[in-house]
Short mmCIF file of C-alpha atoms and ligand atoms in Angstrom, two decimals:
data_model
loop_
_atom_site.label_atom_id
_atom_site.label_comp_id
_atom_site.label_asym_id
_atom_site.label_seq_id
_atom_site.Cartn_x
_atom_site.Cartn_y
_atom_site.Cartn_z
CA MET A 558 91.30 85.61 -5.99
CA SER A 559 94.62 87.26 -6.03
CA ALA A 560 95.37 86.14 -2.73
CA THR A 561 95.02 82.62 -3.87
CA GLU A 562 97.22 83.06 -6.88
CA SER A 563 100.08 85.00 -4.88
CA SER A 564 99.86 82.37 -2.58
CA ALA A 565 100.42 79.83 -4.92
CA ARG A 566 103.35 81.84 -6.42
CA ALA A 567 104.81 82.05 -2.93
CA ARG A 568 104.62 78.35 -2.22
CA ASP A 569 106.21 77.54 -5.46
CA THR A 570 109.09 79.77 -4.87
CA LEU A 571 109.48 78.53 -1.39
CA ALA A 572 109.75 74.91 -2.50
CA ARG A 573 111.91 76.15 -5.55
CA ASN A 574 114.50 78.18 -3.45
CA HIS A 575 115.05 75.10 -0.83
CA ARG A 576 118.68 74.37 -0.61
CA THR A 577 120.15 71.55 1.99
CA GLY A 578 123.57 70.03 2.13
CA PHE A 579 126.86 69.89 3.81
CA SER A 580 129.53 72.86 3.50
CA ARG A 581 132.89 71.62 3.42
CA ALA A 582 134.30 75.06 4.18
CA ALA A 583 131.89 75.65 7.03
CA GLN A 584 131.98 72.10 8.41
CA ARG A 585 128.34 72.25 9.01
CA HIS A 586 124.92 71.00 7.42
CA TYR A 587 122.72 73.69 6.02
CA ASP A 588 119.08 73.90 5.41
CA PHE A 589 117.76 77.12 4.00
CA THR A 590 115.87 78.98 1.31
CA CYS A 591 118.03 81.23 -1.23
CA PRO A 592 116.74 84.44 -2.35
CA SER A 593 116.52 83.63 -6.00
CA PRO A 594 118.18 80.32 -7.82
CA ASP A 595 119.68 82.45 -10.40
CA SER A 596 120.59 85.85 -8.81
CA TYR A 597 121.39 84.99 -5.21
CA PRO A 598 122.01 81.53 -4.83
CA PHE A 599 123.30 81.67 -0.72
CA GLN A 600 121.87 82.27 2.55
CA TRP A 601 121.26 86.13 2.89
CA ALA A 602 120.50 87.05 6.75
CA TRP A 603 117.25 89.30 6.51
CA ASP A 604 115.97 87.41 3.31
CA SER A 605 116.12 84.14 5.49
CA SER A 606 114.36 85.82 8.19
CA PHE A 607 111.64 86.74 6.06
CA HIS A 608 111.55 83.35 4.34
CA ALA A 609 111.09 81.79 7.87
CA ILE A 610 108.17 84.02 8.55
CA ALA A 611 106.72 83.05 5.27
CA LEU A 612 107.48 79.35 6.01
CA THR A 613 105.27 79.37 9.07
CA HIS A 614 102.46 79.25 6.89
CA VAL A 615 103.71 76.33 4.85
CA ASP A 616 105.94 73.87 6.75
CA THR A 617 107.02 74.90 10.40
CA ARG A 618 109.77 72.38 10.42
CA ARG A 619 111.81 74.32 7.49
CA ALA A 620 110.94 77.85 9.34
CA ARG A 621 112.77 76.39 12.35
CA ASP A 622 115.52 75.04 10.25
CA GLU A 623 116.09 78.32 8.30
CA LEU A 624 116.80 79.92 11.16
CA ARG A 625 119.06 77.52 12.65
CA SER A 626 121.11 77.52 9.88
CA LEU A 627 121.40 81.23 9.63
CA LEU A 628 122.34 81.57 13.29
CA SER A 629 124.82 78.75 13.05
CA ALA A 630 126.85 81.18 11.13
CA ALA A 631 127.39 83.40 13.91
CA THR A 632 130.63 83.96 15.20
CA PRO A 633 132.20 83.26 19.00
CA THR A 634 131.93 87.10 19.17
CA GLY A 635 128.26 87.20 18.36
CA PHE A 636 128.57 88.68 15.05
CA LEU A 637 126.06 87.41 12.42
CA PRO A 638 126.82 87.85 8.75
CA HIS A 639 124.60 89.36 6.13
CA MET A 640 125.61 86.62 3.67
CA VAL A 641 126.48 82.91 4.41
CA LEU A 642 128.18 81.32 1.13
CA TRP A 643 127.35 77.91 2.22
CA GLN A 644 127.81 75.96 -1.22
CA ASP A 645 131.50 75.10 -1.87
CA ASP A 646 130.77 74.69 -5.70
CA LEU A 647 129.16 78.10 -6.28
CA ARG A 648 131.64 80.05 -3.84
CA PRO A 649 134.31 80.92 -6.16
CA ARG A 650 132.16 82.69 -8.52
CA ALA A 651 130.76 84.76 -5.71
CA THR A 652 133.25 87.44 -4.94
CA GLU A 653 132.97 88.23 -8.74
CA ASP A 654 129.29 88.46 -8.80
CA PHE A 655 128.75 90.12 -5.62
CA ARG A 656 130.76 92.94 -4.10
CA ILE A 657 131.86 91.30 -0.88
CA ASP A 658 134.76 90.77 1.46
CA LEU A 659 134.63 87.24 2.92
CA TRP A 660 135.42 86.44 6.48
CA GLU A 661 136.90 82.88 7.21
CA GLY A 662 136.17 82.19 3.59
CA TRP A 663 132.60 81.72 3.63
CA ARG A 664 130.86 84.39 5.22
CA SER A 665 130.53 88.06 4.64
CA VAL A 666 132.20 90.60 6.90
CA THR A 667 128.91 92.84 6.76
CA ILE A 668 125.55 92.83 8.70
CA ALA A 669 122.01 93.03 7.31
CA PRO A 670 119.18 94.69 9.07
CA PRO A 671 118.60 92.27 12.32
CA VAL A 672 115.12 91.10 11.27
CA VAL A 673 116.23 87.63 12.68
CA ALA A 674 114.74 88.60 16.44
CA ARG A 675 111.32 89.46 14.82
CA ALA A 676 111.54 86.14 12.83
CA VAL A 677 112.49 84.07 15.70
CA GLU A 678 109.46 85.58 17.70
CA ARG A 679 107.21 84.76 15.02
CA VAL A 680 108.19 81.13 14.52
CA TYR A 681 108.38 80.50 18.11
CA ARG A 682 104.54 81.78 18.34
CA ALA A 683 103.67 79.66 15.56
CA THR A 684 105.35 76.39 16.80
CA GLY A 685 105.65 76.88 20.61
CA ASP A 686 108.83 74.78 20.40
CA ASN A 687 110.78 75.73 23.61
CA LEU A 688 113.67 73.47 22.62
CA TRP A 689 114.14 75.25 19.58
CA LEU A 690 113.75 78.42 21.17
CA ARG A 691 116.58 77.76 23.98
CA ARG A 692 118.77 76.97 20.87
CA VAL A 693 118.41 80.13 18.89
CA LEU A 694 117.85 82.88 21.39
CA PRO A 695 121.08 83.01 22.66
CA PRO A 696 122.94 83.71 19.57
CA THR A 697 120.16 86.07 18.68
CA LEU A 698 120.66 87.69 21.78
CA ALA A 699 124.42 87.66 21.23
CA PHE A 700 124.12 89.25 17.94
CA PHE A 701 121.93 92.21 19.40
CA GLY A 702 124.94 92.61 22.23
CA TRP A 703 127.28 92.67 19.35
CA LEU A 704 125.64 95.50 17.16
CA ARG A 705 125.18 97.48 20.61
CA GLU A 706 128.98 96.97 21.26
CA HIS A 707 130.39 97.56 18.07
CA ARG A 708 127.90 99.58 16.08
CA THR A 709 126.62 102.17 18.28
CA SER A 710 127.48 105.83 17.11
CA PRO A 711 128.87 107.64 20.15
CA GLY A 712 126.93 111.02 19.27
CA THR A 713 123.72 109.55 18.52
CA GLY A 714 123.25 106.34 20.29
CA LEU A 715 122.23 104.83 16.90
CA LEU A 716 123.36 101.92 15.14
CA GLU A 717 125.89 102.83 12.35
CA ILE A 718 126.77 101.07 8.98
CA TYR A 719 129.82 101.46 7.02
CA GLN A 720 128.55 100.74 3.56
CA PRO A 721 125.06 100.99 1.95
CA ASP A 722 124.35 97.32 1.46
CA GLU A 723 124.57 96.67 5.13
CA SER A 724 121.01 98.37 5.32
CA GLY A 725 120.07 95.92 2.54
CA LEU A 726 118.88 99.12 0.52
CA ASP A 727 121.93 98.84 -1.89
CA SER A 728 121.27 101.34 -4.41
CA SER A 729 118.90 103.87 -2.73
CA PRO A 730 119.24 107.08 -4.09
CA LYS A 731 119.71 108.37 -0.63
CA TYR A 732 123.33 107.21 -0.60
CA ASP A 733 124.26 108.92 -3.81
CA GLY A 734 125.68 111.77 -2.21
CA ALA A 735 127.95 109.72 0.21
CA LEU A 736 129.23 107.60 -2.74
CA GLY A 737 129.95 110.65 -4.94
CA ILE A 738 127.54 109.40 -7.79
CA GLU A 739 124.94 112.15 -7.59
CA ALA A 740 125.58 113.28 -11.15
CA ALA A 741 125.40 109.97 -12.94
CA ALA A 742 122.61 110.00 -15.58
CA GLU A 743 119.97 107.66 -15.38
CA GLY A 744 121.58 104.94 -17.83
CA ALA A 745 124.77 105.12 -15.79
CA VAL A 746 123.72 104.97 -12.18
CA ARG A 747 123.84 101.06 -11.99
CA ASP A 748 127.65 101.07 -13.08
CA ALA A 749 128.18 104.20 -11.13
CA TRP A 750 127.03 102.52 -7.97
CA HIS A 751 129.03 99.21 -8.52
CA ASP A 752 132.20 101.09 -9.02
CA ALA A 753 131.71 103.02 -6.03
CA MET A 754 131.06 100.14 -4.03
CA ARG A 755 134.19 98.35 -5.22
CA SER A 756 136.09 101.24 -4.40
CA LEU A 757 134.64 101.37 -0.86
CA ILE A 758 135.35 97.62 -0.39
CA THR A 759 138.95 97.91 -1.80
CA ALA A 760 139.50 100.70 0.56
CA TYR A 761 138.45 98.63 3.52
CA SER A 762 139.85 95.24 2.39
CA SER A 763 142.84 94.00 4.40
CA PRO A 764 143.98 90.74 5.46
CA ALA A 765 143.63 91.39 9.16
CA ARG A 766 139.95 92.60 8.80
CA THR A 767 137.55 91.06 10.84
CA PRO A 768 133.96 91.98 11.64
CA GLU A 769 135.13 94.01 14.71
CA THR A 770 137.61 95.92 12.61
CA PRO A 771 136.88 99.48 13.48
CA LEU A 772 135.79 101.74 10.46
CA ARG A 773 134.46 104.55 12.16
CA ALA A 774 137.57 106.69 11.96
CA ARG A 775 138.27 105.74 8.41
CA ARG A 776 135.25 108.07 7.42
CA LEU A 777 134.68 106.58 4.28
CA PHE A 778 131.01 105.80 4.99
CA VAL A 779 129.49 106.03 8.48
CA TRP A 780 125.59 106.34 8.45
CA ASN A 781 122.67 106.14 10.81
CA ASP A 782 120.03 104.38 8.92
CA VAL A 783 116.50 104.98 9.86
CA LEU A 784 115.35 101.64 8.43
CA VAL A 785 118.32 99.69 10.15
CA ASN A 786 117.70 101.51 13.51
CA THR A 787 113.79 100.80 13.11
CA VAL A 788 114.32 96.71 12.50
CA TYR A 789 116.84 97.20 15.47
CA ALA A 790 114.54 98.48 18.01
CA ASP A 791 111.57 96.18 16.86
CA GLY A 792 114.16 93.33 17.28
CA LEU A 793 114.83 94.46 20.71
CA ALA A 794 111.20 94.67 21.68
CA CYS A 795 110.72 91.31 20.29
CA LEU A 796 113.46 89.77 22.40
CA ALA A 797 112.21 91.77 25.26
CA ARG A 798 108.78 89.75 24.83
CA LEU A 799 110.59 86.36 24.35
CA MET A 800 112.68 86.82 27.54
CA ARG A 801 109.41 87.44 29.19
CA THR A 802 107.99 84.41 28.12
CA ALA A 803 111.17 82.64 29.27
CA GLY A 804 110.94 84.53 32.64
CA ALA A 805 107.46 82.97 32.90
CA ASN A 806 108.97 79.87 33.17
CA GLY A 807 110.62 80.79 36.51
CA ARG A 808 113.93 82.67 36.04
CA ALA A 809 114.15 86.07 37.62
CA ALA A 810 117.32 86.93 35.49
CA ASN A 811 115.30 86.35 32.17
CA GLY A 812 112.75 89.32 33.50
CA ARG A 813 115.62 91.68 34.11
CA THR A 814 117.02 90.99 30.79
CA ALA A 815 113.46 91.68 29.03
CA ASP A 816 113.42 94.90 31.12
CA ARG A 817 116.98 95.95 29.86
CA LEU A 818 116.04 95.18 26.07
CA ALA A 819 112.69 96.95 26.51
CA ALA A 820 114.40 100.03 27.71
CA GLU A 821 117.20 99.80 24.79
CA SER A 822 114.32 99.52 22.26
CA GLY A 823 112.81 102.53 23.58
CA ALA A 824 116.09 104.46 23.61
CA ILE A 825 116.49 103.76 19.95
CA GLY A 826 113.05 105.12 19.36
CA ALA A 827 113.78 108.25 21.05
CA ALA A 828 117.38 108.72 19.37
CA LEU A 829 115.28 108.36 16.14
CA MET A 830 113.04 111.15 17.41
CA ARG A 831 115.78 113.10 18.29
CA HIS A 832 118.20 112.74 15.54
CA CYS A 833 116.28 111.74 12.49
CA TRP A 834 112.77 113.15 12.88
CA ASP A 835 112.50 116.29 10.72
CA GLU A 836 109.50 118.39 12.19
CA THR A 837 109.24 120.25 8.82
CA THR A 838 108.83 117.31 6.82
CA GLY A 839 106.87 115.12 9.03
CA ALA A 840 109.15 112.13 8.19
CA PHE A 841 112.48 110.44 9.27
CA HIS A 842 115.71 111.13 7.43
CA ASP A 843 118.94 109.09 7.81
CA LEU A 844 122.35 110.81 9.02
CA ASP A 845 125.32 110.93 6.82
CA LEU A 846 128.07 111.20 9.88
CA VAL A 847 130.94 111.89 7.49
CA ALA A 848 129.07 114.91 5.82
CA GLY A 849 127.48 115.66 9.44
CA LYS A 850 123.82 116.13 7.76
CA ARG A 851 120.65 114.59 7.41
CA ASP A 852 119.77 113.20 4.03
CA GLY A 853 117.04 114.72 2.67
CA ILE A 854 115.57 112.14 0.30
CA LEU A 855 111.89 110.92 1.02
CA THR A 856 111.98 106.99 0.85
CA ALA A 857 109.97 104.34 2.25
CA GLY A 858 112.47 103.83 5.04
CA SER A 859 111.62 107.43 6.21
CA LEU A 860 108.17 106.02 7.27
CA LEU A 861 109.09 102.77 8.87
CA PRO A 862 109.35 103.92 12.51
CA VAL A 863 105.68 104.19 12.68
CA LEU A 864 106.27 100.48 13.69
CA LEU A 865 107.76 101.43 17.33
CA ASP A 866 105.69 102.23 20.21
CA SER A 867 108.52 104.48 21.38
CA VAL A 868 107.35 106.92 18.40
CA PRO A 869 104.84 109.34 19.79
CA GLU A 870 101.39 109.13 18.18
CA PRO A 871 101.45 112.47 16.56
CA ALA A 872 104.52 111.89 14.77
CA ALA A 873 103.38 108.62 13.33
CA ARG A 874 100.25 109.88 12.16
CA ARG A 875 101.69 112.98 10.34
CA VAL A 876 104.18 109.97 8.73
CA ILE A 877 100.90 107.94 7.70
CA GLU A 878 98.71 110.64 6.55
CA GLN A 879 100.98 113.07 5.19
CA HIS A 880 103.21 110.79 3.17
CA LEU A 881 102.39 107.09 3.21
CA LEU A 882 98.69 107.51 2.41
CA ASN A 883 99.51 110.22 0.00
CA GLU A 884 98.68 109.62 -3.41
CA ARG A 885 101.32 111.93 -4.88
CA GLU A 886 104.16 110.27 -3.05
CA PHE A 887 103.85 106.82 -1.81
CA TRP A 888 99.93 105.98 -2.19
CA ARG A 889 100.53 105.07 -5.80
CA PRO A 890 98.41 102.56 -8.04
CA HIS A 891 100.83 99.78 -6.60
CA PRO A 892 102.08 100.89 -3.31
CA VAL A 893 104.57 101.15 -1.72
CA PRO A 894 107.30 102.54 -3.77
CA SER A 895 110.64 102.61 -2.19
CA VAL A 896 111.33 106.39 -2.93
CA ALA A 897 108.54 108.73 -3.18
CA ALA A 898 107.05 109.52 -6.53
CA THR A 899 107.81 113.37 -5.87
CA GLU A 900 111.56 112.80 -5.59
CA PRO A 901 113.48 113.54 -9.05
CA SER A 902 115.38 110.23 -8.58
CA TYR A 903 112.05 108.00 -8.64
CA ASP A 904 112.36 105.33 -10.90
CA PRO A 905 109.22 103.41 -11.11
CA GLY A 906 109.96 101.67 -14.48
CA PHE A 907 113.44 100.13 -13.20
CA ARG A 908 114.99 102.16 -15.99
CA THR A 909 118.21 102.34 -14.17
CA GLY A 910 118.04 98.69 -13.26
CA ALA A 911 119.37 99.57 -10.06
CA ILE A 912 117.31 98.43 -6.98
CA PHE A 913 115.61 100.40 -4.13
CA ARG A 914 115.23 103.59 -6.49
CA GLY A 915 111.28 103.56 -6.69
CA SER A 916 110.06 100.05 -7.16
CA SER A 917 107.71 98.61 -4.54
CA TRP A 918 109.05 95.72 -2.41
CA ILE A 919 107.12 93.16 -0.46
CA ASN A 920 109.20 93.08 2.54
CA LEU A 921 108.77 97.03 2.96
CA ASN A 922 104.92 96.66 2.35
CA TRP A 923 104.82 94.14 5.00
CA TYR A 924 106.65 96.08 7.70
CA LEU A 925 104.43 98.85 6.75
CA TYR A 926 101.17 96.75 7.04
CA TRP A 927 102.01 96.10 10.69
CA GLY A 928 102.84 99.75 11.33
CA LEU A 929 99.26 100.61 9.84
CA ARG A 930 97.65 97.97 12.03
CA ARG A 931 99.38 99.07 15.14
CA ARG A 932 98.43 102.94 14.55
CA GLY A 933 94.88 101.72 14.20
CA TYR A 934 94.57 102.24 10.29
CA ARG A 935 92.92 99.15 9.66
CA ALA A 936 91.16 99.52 6.30
CA GLU A 937 94.35 101.15 5.12
CA ALA A 938 96.33 98.16 6.15
CA ASP A 939 94.15 95.61 4.50
CA THR A 940 94.38 97.58 1.35
CA LEU A 941 98.09 97.38 1.32
CA ALA A 942 97.80 93.76 1.95
CA ALA A 943 95.36 93.34 -0.78
CA ARG A 944 97.42 95.57 -3.22
CA SER A 945 100.88 93.53 -2.32
CA CYS A 946 98.93 90.13 -3.07
CA ALA A 947 97.67 91.44 -6.38
CA LEU A 948 101.36 92.44 -7.32
CA VAL A 949 102.61 89.09 -6.82
CA ALA A 950 99.72 87.58 -8.54
CA ALA A 951 100.24 89.87 -11.56
CA SER A 952 103.76 88.21 -12.66
CA ASP A 953 104.28 84.37 -13.59
CA THR A 954 106.78 84.01 -10.85
CA THR A 955 107.49 86.09 -7.50
CA ARG A 956 109.66 89.06 -8.75
CA GLU A 957 112.42 90.76 -6.56
CA CYS A 958 110.41 94.43 -6.96
CA TYR A 959 107.41 95.70 -8.65
CA GLY A 960 106.58 98.85 -10.86
CA PRO A 961 104.36 101.17 -8.39
CA GLU A 962 102.51 102.66 -11.72
CA ASP A 963 102.02 99.35 -13.83
CA ALA A 964 102.78 96.39 -11.45
CA ALA A 965 105.23 95.12 -13.76
CA GLY A 966 107.77 92.62 -12.21
CA HIS A 967 111.56 93.61 -11.95
CA GLY A 968 114.83 92.15 -10.87
CA ALA A 969 115.12 88.51 -9.62
CA ARG A 970 112.77 85.93 -10.60
CA SER A 971 111.61 83.19 -8.18
CA PHE A 972 112.31 85.77 -5.52
CA GLY A 973 112.07 84.54 -1.64
CA TRP A 974 110.96 87.37 0.29
CA SER A 975 107.90 88.36 -1.84
CA SER A 976 106.48 85.20 -0.13
CA LEU A 977 105.65 87.24 2.81
CA VAL A 978 102.28 87.82 0.80
CA LEU A 979 101.34 84.47 2.48
CA ASP A 980 101.96 86.29 5.85
CA LEU A 981 99.61 89.36 4.54
CA ALA A 982 97.14 87.04 3.22
CA ALA A 983 96.78 85.50 6.65
CA ALA A 984 97.19 88.85 8.50
CA PRO A 985 93.46 90.16 8.43
CA ALA A 986 92.67 87.33 10.83
CA ALA A 987 95.56 87.48 13.19
CA SER A 988 95.00 89.48 16.05
CA THR A 989 98.13 91.07 16.39
CA GLU A 990 101.71 90.88 14.84
CA GLU A 991 102.96 88.92 17.76
CA GLY A 992 100.17 86.57 17.36
C1 LIG B 1414 120.08 92.58 -2.84
C2 LIG B 1414 119.49 93.47 -1.91
C3 LIG B 1414 119.55 92.97 -0.34
C4 LIG B 1414 119.14 91.59 -0.37
C5 LIG B 1414 119.94 90.34 -1.34
C6 LIG B 1414 119.30 89.24 -1.57
O1 LIG B 1414 121.64 92.96 -2.65
O2 LIG B 1414 119.63 94.86 -1.84
O3 LIG B 1414 118.89 93.60 0.52
O4 LIG B 1414 119.43 90.83 1.06
O5 LIG B 1414 119.94 91.28 -2.62
O6 LIG B 1414 118.21 89.21 -2.00
#
């Protein structure tokens, strides 16, 4: 029942949030799904990647166009921005509403978690469209090369981010210490976070700034994020499979690229085990490279590496059994909270008004669903899919996030990536996530 209702909400959102037109600033046509008409009217990279996956269940033409539009914003150096502000009429307001530094006037200078590779693979598997693949694969590969070249920490081999929103987990309490806002009272967290972000962006800001401007040496915020690195390693594995598919069509060089990408994916998994795995807590923790320490807060991101084949089975089982399925921490009535319920910063009722501080998010549930499946927890995965659908069905429109204790909808309305329930509803019948 809730699968039918949640699918109806998802379809409605995908129809309502569709945006097409011509951007004078970018001199390109666009065709994408915005995260939310009121709150987020532009194209956001990881949102769009999730939208494309949801669209494979609704309209595969739109799924292909979504990613083509996104990838058309890549620069000649291979960089793919977090935000693409196509619409000329809405752009002037944007720098006030969103804390961003623009590059060439219409795209952000920051990155997002590279979900795009997983999305390209899913859309290709759903359509078998080789012509489309030949168009979107080169910029996707180029972006992964850009990340390796410009964002690898020399000491750990992991990708680094230079501001919290590059992980997409903007106000997660794990960043409070690095931003100097850990003492903010509950009612002041949101403003304190915005002030800290504004200072960071102002400090980075310069007319000469490009996506490649080196920021590590500034030591303002340098962070190895577990979620970003898991998505990156997963994306490398997706690209390796896609290159093997292309290799099967006759080119030996593609097979060699596939081997290299698979090895890189494995190396990121190994680096996560070496630097982020905490044998005491049985979970993964981010690294704050400025403070030179591991962050201690248990978040949904701490669980995500169970997705990766390169993470050994005993570690994955500990994460799942001690944390994900632990009713005191993450297996709450409406899982999965973005912060463990045992953390002092846990904010299930959205009292701070700040995101990723405890609410449940459908995109994180979606990754964890496939993680549970991959590790053989089929019944638990099905429960998570059903509860995610129930969450979305419980509000009158798709919401940005949901209360893990009471299923209340919070944040933006008609929110795009909650439409991933379409994939979760169809998933029990799918043999693998690549299928
Ligand atoms: C918020 C989220 C970010 C997302 C964006 C658009 O900034 O933190 O992850 O991409 O909204 O939905």
